[in-house]
mmCIF file of C-alpha atoms in Angstrom:
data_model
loop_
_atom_site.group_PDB
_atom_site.id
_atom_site.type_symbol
_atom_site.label_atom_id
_atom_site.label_comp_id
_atom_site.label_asym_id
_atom_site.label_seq_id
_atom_site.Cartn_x
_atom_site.Cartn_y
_atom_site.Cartn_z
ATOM 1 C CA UNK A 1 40.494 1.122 -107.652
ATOM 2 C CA UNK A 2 42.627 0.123 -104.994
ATOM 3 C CA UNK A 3 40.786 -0.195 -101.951
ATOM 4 C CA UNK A 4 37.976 -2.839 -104.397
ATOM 5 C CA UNK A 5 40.909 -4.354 -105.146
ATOM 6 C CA UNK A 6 42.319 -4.964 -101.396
ATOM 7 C CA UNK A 7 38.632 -5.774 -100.881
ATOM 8 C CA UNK A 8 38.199 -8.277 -103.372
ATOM 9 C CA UNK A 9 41.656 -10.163 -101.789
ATOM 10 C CA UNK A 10 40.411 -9.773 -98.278
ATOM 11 C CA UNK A 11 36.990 -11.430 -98.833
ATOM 12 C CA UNK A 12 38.367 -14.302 -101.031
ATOM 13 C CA UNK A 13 41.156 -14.517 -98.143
ATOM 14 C CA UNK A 14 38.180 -14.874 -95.945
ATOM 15 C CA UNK A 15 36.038 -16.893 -97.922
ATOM 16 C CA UNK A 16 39.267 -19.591 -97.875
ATOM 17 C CA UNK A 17 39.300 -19.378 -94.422
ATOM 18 C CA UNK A 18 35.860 -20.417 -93.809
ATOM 19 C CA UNK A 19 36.265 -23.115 -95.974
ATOM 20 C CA UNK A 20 39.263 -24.420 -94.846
ATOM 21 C CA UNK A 21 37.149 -24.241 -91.207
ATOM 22 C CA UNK A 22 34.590 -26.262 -92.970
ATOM 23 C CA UNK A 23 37.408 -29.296 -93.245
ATOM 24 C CA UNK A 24 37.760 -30.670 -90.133
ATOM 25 C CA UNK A 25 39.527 -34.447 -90.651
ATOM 26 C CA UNK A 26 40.043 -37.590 -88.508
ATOM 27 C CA UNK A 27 42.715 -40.435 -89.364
ATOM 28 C CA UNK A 28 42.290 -43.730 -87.623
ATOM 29 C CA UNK A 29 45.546 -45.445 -88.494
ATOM 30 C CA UNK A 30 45.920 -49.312 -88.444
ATOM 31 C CA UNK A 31 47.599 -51.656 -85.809
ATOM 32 C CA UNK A 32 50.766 -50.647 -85.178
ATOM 33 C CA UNK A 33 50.391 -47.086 -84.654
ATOM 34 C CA UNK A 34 50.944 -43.595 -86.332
ATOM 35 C CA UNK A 35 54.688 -43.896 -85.187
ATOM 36 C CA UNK A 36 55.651 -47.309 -87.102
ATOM 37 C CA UNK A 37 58.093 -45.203 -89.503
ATOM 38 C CA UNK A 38 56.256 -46.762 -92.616
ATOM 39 C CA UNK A 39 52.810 -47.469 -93.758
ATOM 40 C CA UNK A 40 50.607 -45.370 -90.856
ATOM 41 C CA UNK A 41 53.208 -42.789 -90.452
ATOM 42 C CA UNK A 42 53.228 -42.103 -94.054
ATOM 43 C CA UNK A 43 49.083 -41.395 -93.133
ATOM 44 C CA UNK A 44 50.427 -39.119 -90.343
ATOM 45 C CA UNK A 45 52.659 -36.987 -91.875
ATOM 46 C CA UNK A 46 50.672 -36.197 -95.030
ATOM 47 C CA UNK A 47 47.903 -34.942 -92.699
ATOM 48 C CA UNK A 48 50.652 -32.691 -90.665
ATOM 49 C CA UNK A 49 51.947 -31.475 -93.966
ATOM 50 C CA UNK A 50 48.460 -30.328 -94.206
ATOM 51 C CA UNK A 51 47.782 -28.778 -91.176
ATOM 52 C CA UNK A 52 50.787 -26.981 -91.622
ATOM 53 C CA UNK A 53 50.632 -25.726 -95.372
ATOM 54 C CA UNK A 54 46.961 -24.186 -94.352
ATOM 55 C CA UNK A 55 46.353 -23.959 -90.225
ATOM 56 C CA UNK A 56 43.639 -26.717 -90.457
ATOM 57 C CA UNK A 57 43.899 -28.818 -87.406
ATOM 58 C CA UNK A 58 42.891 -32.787 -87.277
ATOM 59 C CA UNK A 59 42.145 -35.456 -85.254
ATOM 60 C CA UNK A 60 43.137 -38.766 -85.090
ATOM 61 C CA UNK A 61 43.212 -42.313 -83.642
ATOM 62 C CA UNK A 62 44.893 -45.506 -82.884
ATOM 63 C CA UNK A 63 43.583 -48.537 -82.304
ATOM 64 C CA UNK A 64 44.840 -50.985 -80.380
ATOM 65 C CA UNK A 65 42.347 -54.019 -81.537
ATOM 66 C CA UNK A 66 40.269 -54.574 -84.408
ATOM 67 C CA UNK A 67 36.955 -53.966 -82.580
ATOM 68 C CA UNK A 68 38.128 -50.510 -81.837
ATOM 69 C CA UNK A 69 38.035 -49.829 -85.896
ATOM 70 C CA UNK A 70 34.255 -49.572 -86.410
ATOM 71 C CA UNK A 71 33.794 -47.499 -83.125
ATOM 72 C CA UNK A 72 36.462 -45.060 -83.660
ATOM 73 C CA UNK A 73 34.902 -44.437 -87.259
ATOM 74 C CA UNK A 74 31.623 -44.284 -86.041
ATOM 75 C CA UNK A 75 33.003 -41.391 -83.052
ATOM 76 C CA UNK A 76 34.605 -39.520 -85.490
ATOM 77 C CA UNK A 77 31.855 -39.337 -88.343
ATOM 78 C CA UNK A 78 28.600 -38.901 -85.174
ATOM 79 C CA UNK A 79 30.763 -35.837 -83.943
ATOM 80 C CA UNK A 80 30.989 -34.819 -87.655
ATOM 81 C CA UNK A 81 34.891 -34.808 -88.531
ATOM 82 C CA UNK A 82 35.130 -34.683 -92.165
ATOM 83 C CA UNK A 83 36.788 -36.323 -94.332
ATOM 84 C CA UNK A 84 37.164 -39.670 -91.854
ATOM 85 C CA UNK A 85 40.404 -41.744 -93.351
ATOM 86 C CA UNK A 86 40.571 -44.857 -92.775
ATOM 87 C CA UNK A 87 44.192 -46.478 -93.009
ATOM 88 C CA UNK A 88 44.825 -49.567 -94.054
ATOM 89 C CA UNK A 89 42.781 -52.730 -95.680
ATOM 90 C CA UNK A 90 41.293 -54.011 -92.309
ATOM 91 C CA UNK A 91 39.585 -50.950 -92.064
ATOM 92 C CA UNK A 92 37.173 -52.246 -95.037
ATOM 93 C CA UNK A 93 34.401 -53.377 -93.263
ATOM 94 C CA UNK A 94 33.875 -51.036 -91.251
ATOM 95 C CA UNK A 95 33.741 -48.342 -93.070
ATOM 96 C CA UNK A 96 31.582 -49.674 -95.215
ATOM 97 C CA UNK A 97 28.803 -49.842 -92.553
ATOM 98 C CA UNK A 98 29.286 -46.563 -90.955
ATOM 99 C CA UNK A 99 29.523 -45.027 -94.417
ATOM 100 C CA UNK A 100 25.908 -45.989 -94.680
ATOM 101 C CA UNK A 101 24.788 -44.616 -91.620
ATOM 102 C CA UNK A 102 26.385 -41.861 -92.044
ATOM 103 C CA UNK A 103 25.575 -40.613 -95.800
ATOM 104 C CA UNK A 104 26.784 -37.196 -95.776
ATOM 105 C CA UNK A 105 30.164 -37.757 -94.787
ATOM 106 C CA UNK A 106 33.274 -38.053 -96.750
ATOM 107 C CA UNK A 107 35.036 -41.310 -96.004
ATOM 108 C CA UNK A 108 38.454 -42.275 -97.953
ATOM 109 C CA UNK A 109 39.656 -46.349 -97.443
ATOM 110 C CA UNK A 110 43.724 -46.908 -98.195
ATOM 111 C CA UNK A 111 44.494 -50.079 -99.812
ATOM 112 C CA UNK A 112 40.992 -51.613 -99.928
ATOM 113 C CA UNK A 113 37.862 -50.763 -102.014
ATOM 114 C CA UNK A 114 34.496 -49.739 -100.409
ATOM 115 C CA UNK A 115 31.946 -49.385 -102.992
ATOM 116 C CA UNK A 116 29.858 -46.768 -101.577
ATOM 117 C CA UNK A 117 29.031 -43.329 -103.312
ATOM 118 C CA UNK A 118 30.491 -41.390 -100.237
ATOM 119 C CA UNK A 119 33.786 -43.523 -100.113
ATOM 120 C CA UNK A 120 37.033 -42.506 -101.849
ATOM 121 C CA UNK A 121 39.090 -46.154 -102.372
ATOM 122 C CA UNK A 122 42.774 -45.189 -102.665
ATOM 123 C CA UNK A 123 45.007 -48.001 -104.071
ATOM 124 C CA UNK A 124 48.492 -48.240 -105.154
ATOM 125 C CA UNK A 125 50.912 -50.499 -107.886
ATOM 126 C CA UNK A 126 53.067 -51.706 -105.097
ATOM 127 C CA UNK A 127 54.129 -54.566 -107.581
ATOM 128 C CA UNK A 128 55.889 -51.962 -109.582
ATOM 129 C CA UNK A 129 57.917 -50.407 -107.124
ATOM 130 C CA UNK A 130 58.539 -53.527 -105.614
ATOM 131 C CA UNK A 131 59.911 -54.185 -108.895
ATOM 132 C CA UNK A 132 62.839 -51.740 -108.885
ATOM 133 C CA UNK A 133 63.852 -52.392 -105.301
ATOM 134 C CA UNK A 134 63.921 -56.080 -106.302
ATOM 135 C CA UNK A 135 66.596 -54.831 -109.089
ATOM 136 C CA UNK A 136 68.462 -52.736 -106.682
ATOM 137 C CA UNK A 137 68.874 -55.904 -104.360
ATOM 138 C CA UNK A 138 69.975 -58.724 -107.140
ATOM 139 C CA UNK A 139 72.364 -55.443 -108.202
ATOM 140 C CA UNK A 140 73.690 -55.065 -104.446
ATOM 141 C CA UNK A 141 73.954 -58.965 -103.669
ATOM 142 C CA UNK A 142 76.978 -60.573 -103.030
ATOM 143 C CA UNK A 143 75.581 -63.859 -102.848
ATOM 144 C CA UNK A 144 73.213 -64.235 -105.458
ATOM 145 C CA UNK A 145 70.648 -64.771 -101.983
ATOM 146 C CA UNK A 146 68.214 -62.071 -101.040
ATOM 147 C CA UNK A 147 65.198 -62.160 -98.573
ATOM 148 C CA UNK A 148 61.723 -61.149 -98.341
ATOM 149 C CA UNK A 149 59.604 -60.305 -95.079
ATOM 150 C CA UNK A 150 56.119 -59.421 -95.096
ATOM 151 C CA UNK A 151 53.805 -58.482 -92.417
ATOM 152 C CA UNK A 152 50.152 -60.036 -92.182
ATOM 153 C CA UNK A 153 49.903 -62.956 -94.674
ATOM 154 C CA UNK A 154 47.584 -61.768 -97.223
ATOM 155 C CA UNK A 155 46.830 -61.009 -100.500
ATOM 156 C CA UNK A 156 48.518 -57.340 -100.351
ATOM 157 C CA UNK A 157 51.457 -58.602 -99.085
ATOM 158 C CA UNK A 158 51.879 -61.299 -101.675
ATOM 159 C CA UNK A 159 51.598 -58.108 -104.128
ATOM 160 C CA UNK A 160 54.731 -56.989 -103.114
ATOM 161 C CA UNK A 161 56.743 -60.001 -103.181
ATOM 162 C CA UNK A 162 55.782 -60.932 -106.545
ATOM 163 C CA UNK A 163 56.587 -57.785 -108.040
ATOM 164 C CA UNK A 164 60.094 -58.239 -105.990
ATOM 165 C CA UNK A 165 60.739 -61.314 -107.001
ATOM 166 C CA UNK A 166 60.123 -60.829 -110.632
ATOM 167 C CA UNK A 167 62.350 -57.462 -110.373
ATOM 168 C CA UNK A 168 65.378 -59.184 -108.706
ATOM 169 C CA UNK A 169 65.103 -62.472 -111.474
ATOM 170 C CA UNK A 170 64.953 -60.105 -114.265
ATOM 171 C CA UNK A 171 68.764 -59.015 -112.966
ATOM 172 C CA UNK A 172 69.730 -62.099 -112.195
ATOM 173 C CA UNK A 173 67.372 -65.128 -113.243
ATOM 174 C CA UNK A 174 69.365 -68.003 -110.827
ATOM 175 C CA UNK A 175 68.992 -65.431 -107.678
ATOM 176 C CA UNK A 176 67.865 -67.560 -104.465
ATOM 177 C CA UNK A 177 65.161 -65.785 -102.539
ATOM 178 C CA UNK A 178 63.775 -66.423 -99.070
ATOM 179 C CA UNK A 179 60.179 -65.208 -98.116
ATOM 180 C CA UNK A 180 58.886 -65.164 -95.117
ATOM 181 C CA UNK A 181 55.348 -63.517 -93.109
ATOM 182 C CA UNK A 182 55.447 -62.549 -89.669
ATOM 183 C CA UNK A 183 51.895 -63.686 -88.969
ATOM 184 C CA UNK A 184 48.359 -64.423 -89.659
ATOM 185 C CA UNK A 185 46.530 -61.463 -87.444
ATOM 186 C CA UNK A 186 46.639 -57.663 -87.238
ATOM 187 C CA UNK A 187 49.643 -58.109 -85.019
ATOM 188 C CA UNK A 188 52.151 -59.219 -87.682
ATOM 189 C CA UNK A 189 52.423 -55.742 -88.037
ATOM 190 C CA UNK A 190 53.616 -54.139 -84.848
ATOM 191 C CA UNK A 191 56.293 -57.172 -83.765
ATOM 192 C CA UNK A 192 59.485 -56.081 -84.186
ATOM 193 C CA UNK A 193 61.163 -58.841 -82.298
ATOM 194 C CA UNK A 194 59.786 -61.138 -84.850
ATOM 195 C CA UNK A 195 60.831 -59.392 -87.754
ATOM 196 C CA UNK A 196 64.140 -59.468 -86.542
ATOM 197 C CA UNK A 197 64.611 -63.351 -86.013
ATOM 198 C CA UNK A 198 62.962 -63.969 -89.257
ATOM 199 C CA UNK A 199 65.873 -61.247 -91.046
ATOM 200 C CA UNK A 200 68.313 -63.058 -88.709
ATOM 201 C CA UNK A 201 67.404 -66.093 -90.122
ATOM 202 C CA UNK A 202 67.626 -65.453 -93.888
ATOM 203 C CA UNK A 203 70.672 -63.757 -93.401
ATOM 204 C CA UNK A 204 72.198 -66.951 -91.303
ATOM 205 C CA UNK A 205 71.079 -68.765 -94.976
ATOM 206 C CA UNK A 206 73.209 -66.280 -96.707
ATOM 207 C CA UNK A 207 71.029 -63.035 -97.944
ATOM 208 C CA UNK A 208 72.666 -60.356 -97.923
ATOM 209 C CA UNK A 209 69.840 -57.829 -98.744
ATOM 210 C CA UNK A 210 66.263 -58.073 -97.183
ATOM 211 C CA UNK A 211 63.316 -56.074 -97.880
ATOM 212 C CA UNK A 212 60.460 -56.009 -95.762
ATOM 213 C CA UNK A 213 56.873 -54.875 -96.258
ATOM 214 C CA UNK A 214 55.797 -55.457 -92.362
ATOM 215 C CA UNK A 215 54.719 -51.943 -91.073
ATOM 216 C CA UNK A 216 56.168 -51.357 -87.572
ATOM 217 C CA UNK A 217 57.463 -55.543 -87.180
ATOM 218 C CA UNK A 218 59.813 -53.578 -90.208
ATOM 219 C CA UNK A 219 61.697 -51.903 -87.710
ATOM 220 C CA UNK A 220 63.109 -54.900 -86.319
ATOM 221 C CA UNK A 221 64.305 -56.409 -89.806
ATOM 222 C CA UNK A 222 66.609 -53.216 -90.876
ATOM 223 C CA UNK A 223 67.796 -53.374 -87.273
ATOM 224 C CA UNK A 224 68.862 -56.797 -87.548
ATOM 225 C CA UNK A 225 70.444 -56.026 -91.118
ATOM 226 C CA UNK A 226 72.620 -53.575 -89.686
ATOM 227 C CA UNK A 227 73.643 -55.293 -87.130
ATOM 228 C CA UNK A 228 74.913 -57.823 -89.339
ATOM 229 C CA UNK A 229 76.612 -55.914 -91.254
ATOM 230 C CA UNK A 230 73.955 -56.702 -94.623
ATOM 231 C CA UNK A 231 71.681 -54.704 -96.175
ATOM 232 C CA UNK A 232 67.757 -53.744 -95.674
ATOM 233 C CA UNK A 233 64.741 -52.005 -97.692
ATOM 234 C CA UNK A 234 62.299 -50.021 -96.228
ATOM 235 C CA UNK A 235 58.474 -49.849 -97.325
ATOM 236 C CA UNK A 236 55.788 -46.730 -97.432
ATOM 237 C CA UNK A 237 57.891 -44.301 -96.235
ATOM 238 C CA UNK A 238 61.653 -43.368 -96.698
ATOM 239 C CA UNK A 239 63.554 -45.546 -93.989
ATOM 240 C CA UNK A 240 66.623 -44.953 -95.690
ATOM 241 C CA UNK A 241 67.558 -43.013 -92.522
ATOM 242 C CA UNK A 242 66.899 -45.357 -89.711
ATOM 243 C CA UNK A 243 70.327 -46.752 -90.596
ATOM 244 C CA UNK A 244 72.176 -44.901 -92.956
ATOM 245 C CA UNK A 245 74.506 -47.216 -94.910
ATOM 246 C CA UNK A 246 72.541 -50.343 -94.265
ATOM 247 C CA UNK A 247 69.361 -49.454 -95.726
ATOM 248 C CA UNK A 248 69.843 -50.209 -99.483
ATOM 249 C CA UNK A 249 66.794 -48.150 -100.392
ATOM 250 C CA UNK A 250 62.908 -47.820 -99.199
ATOM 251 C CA UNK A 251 60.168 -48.562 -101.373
ATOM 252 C CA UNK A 252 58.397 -45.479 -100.806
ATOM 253 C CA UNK A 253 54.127 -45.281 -101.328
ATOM 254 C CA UNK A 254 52.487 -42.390 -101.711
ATOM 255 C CA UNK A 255 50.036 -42.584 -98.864
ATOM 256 C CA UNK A 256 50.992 -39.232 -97.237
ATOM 257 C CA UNK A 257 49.447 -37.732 -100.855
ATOM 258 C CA UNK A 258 46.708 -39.692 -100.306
ATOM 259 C CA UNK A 259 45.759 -38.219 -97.191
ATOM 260 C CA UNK A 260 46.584 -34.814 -97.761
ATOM 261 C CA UNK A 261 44.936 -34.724 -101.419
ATOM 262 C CA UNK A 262 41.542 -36.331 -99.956
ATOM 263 C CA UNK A 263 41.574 -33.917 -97.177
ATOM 264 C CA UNK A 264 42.398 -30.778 -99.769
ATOM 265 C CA UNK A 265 39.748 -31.758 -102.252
ATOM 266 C CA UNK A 266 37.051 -31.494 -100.022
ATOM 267 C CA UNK A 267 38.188 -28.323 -98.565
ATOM 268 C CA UNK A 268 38.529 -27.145 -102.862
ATOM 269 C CA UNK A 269 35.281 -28.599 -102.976
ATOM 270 C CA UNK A 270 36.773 -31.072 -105.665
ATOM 271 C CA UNK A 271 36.005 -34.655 -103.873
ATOM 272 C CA UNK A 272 35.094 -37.844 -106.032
ATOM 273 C CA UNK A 273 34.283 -40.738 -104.822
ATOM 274 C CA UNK A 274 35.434 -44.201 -106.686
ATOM 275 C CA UNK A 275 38.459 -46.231 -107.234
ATOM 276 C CA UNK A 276 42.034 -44.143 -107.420
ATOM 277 C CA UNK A 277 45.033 -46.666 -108.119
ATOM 278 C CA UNK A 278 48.559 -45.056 -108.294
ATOM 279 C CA UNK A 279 51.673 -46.251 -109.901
ATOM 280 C CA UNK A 280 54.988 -45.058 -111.302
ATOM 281 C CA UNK A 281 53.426 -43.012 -113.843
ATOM 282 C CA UNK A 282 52.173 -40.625 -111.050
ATOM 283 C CA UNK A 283 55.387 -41.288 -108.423
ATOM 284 C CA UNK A 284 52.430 -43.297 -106.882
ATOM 285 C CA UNK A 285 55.475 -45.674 -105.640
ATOM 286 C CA UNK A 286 58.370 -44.749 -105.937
ATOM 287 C CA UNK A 287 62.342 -45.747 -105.252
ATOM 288 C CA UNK A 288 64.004 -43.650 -102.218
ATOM 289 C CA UNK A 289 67.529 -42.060 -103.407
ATOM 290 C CA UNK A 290 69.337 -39.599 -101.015
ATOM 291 C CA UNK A 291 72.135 -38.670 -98.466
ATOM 292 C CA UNK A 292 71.541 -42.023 -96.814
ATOM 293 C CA UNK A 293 72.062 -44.509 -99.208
ATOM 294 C CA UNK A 294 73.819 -42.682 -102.109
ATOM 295 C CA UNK A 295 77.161 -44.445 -101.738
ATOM 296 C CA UNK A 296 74.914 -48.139 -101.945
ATOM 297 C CA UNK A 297 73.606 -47.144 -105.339
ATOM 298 C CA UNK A 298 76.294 -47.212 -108.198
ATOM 299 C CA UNK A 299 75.575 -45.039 -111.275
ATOM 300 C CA UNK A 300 75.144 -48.361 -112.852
ATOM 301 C CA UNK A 301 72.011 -49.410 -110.660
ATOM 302 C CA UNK A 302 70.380 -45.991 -110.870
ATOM 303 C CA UNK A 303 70.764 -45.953 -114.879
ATOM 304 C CA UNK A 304 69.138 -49.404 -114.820
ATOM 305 C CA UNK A 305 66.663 -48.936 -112.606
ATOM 306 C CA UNK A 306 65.499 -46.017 -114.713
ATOM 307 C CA UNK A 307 65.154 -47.234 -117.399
ATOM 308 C CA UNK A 308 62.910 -50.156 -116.054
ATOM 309 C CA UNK A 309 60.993 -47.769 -114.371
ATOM 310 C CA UNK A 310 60.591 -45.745 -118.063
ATOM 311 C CA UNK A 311 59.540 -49.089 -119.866
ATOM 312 C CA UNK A 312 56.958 -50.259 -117.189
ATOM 313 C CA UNK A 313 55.476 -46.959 -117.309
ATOM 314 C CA UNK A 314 55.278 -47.461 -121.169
ATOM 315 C CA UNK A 315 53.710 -51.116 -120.786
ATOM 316 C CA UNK A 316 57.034 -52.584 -122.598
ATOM 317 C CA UNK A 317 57.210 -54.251 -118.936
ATOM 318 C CA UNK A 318 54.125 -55.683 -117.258
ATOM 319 C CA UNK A 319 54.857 -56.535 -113.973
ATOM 320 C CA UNK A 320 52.440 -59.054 -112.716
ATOM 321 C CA UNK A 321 49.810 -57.771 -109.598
ATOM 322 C CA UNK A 322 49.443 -61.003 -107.697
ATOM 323 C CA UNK A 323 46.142 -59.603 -106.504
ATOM 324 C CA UNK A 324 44.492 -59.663 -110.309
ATOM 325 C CA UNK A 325 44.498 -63.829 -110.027
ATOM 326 C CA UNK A 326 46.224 -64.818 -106.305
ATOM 327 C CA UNK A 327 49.007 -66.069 -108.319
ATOM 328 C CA UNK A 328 52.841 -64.868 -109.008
ATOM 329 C CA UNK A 329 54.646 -66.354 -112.755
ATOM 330 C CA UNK A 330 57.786 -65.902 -110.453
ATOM 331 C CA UNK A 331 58.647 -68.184 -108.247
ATOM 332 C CA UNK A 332 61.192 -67.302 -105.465
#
């Protein structure tokens, strides 16, 4: 009885194994590189949480101009890696074509949607958790001023500082905020020496909290808040230790689930194709509360903050997705 039981556990043991062999991923991250501490890190480390909670090994990629996206997909899905992950909206196009060419392979898109019956689309309610930080930073001001920086004027980015906005007025209804993009191309998101001036320059207007959704240009907004002695909020991943005490909080997205649950359902053979849009209700987005910033967040904010978070989950607050019309009922 006990040796068909040890060899029942060793061949389902080696039956994982040979699936998990099976899996063999590829992550092409978006401009500004795997190491931008937000938005293409947060790819990065959900695919080295994988490797590490089951041995499987990855590839990965990062381009350093936009005609490098379609190629690098192409490499990775003609040498058969999959899934192939493609990070960030720019990546849309692409994709799409190679996903054609290449039928049999898994592709997953982050904040875009590629309607193609071999393409997971993986979006997220930034507008919501842009929402709380917005609270967090009419809470924390001084001045009844805040600031917003986004990278790459688009659509997306619009997303999040509508949902700020509407947050921070919804403290304080008079609050005076300053918006600002770093640019118009794919390299609004790696200048960090731009997102700096522009901080610089809401906080010489008199913010005293800025949040930035600006991938690695990011960087170079909290540095400039704590230099001056004011108050930042990171994006995507948890910043809130870059600078402890001058990040007020990070508005943290989910993509490092993203990446690790696309790359886990194939190997469980449960993929899907189709649209998958996260929100609070699934800590989709989420509000970053820890070591860092614990003594910037009175039990005050955190009580109201949760409870916002409760009612928008329960529809008794709709926060408005600039993306559903190109518009925002707030204005900053």
């Amino acid at each position: 009885m006990r040796s068909s039981w040890i060899a029942a556990a060793v061949a389902a043991l080696f039956a994982t194994q040979v699936q998990a062999a099976e899996v063999e991923p590829a992550v092409v991250y978006d401009l500004g590189g795997k190491f931008d501490k937000s938005f293409n890190e947060a790819a990065y480390n959900g695919a080295e949480r994988y490797k590490a909670d089951t041995g499987t090994d990855y590839r990965d990629f990062e381009i350093q101009s936009d005609s490098q996206r379609e190629q690098a997909l192409r490499n990775f899905a003609r040498r058969g890696f999959d899934p192939v992950i493609g990070i960030g909206f720019s990546q849309a196009q692409a994709i799409e074509k190679v996903a054609d060419e290449y039928p049999d392979t898994h592709f997953v898109i982050v904040d875009a949607v590629v309607d193609k019956p071999n393409v997971r689309s993986v979006l997220f309610k930034e507008e919501q958790g842009s929402y709380l930080v917005g609270m967090l930073a009419a809470m924390a001001s001084e001045t009844g001023k805040i600031g917003f920086i986004g990278g790459m004027d688009i659509p997306l980015m619009r997303k999040f500082a509508c949902g700020y906005v509407e947050g921070a007025q919804a403290v304080n209804p008079d609050i005076e905020i300053y918006e600002n993009m770093v640019g118009t191309t794919g390299s609004a998101w790696n200048d960090p020496v731009r997102g700096g001036e522009l901080a610089k320059s809401q906080f010489d207007q008199g913010a005293d909290v800025v949040y930035h959704a600006a991938g690695g240009s990011g960087v170079g907004v909290l540095q400039a808040a704590a230099d001056a002695g004011k108050l930042g909020i990171g994006v995507d991943s948890n910043q809130n230790m870059t600078h402890p005490g001058s990040v007020l909080t990070s508005m943290v997205k989910r993509v490092d689930n993203a990446v690790y649950d696309a790359i886990d359902d194939l190997a469980k053979d449960q993929w899907s194709a189709g649209v998958e849009n996260f929100g609070l209700s699934d800590d989709g987005v989420a509000w970053a509360l820890d070591e860092n910033n614990r003594d910037l967040i009175s039990n005050e904010m955190e009580t109201r903050v949760g409870e916002a978070r409760e009612k928008i989950i329960a529809g008794e607050i709709e926060v408005h997705d600039y993306m559903s019309d190109n518009s925002c009922p707030a204005k900053s």
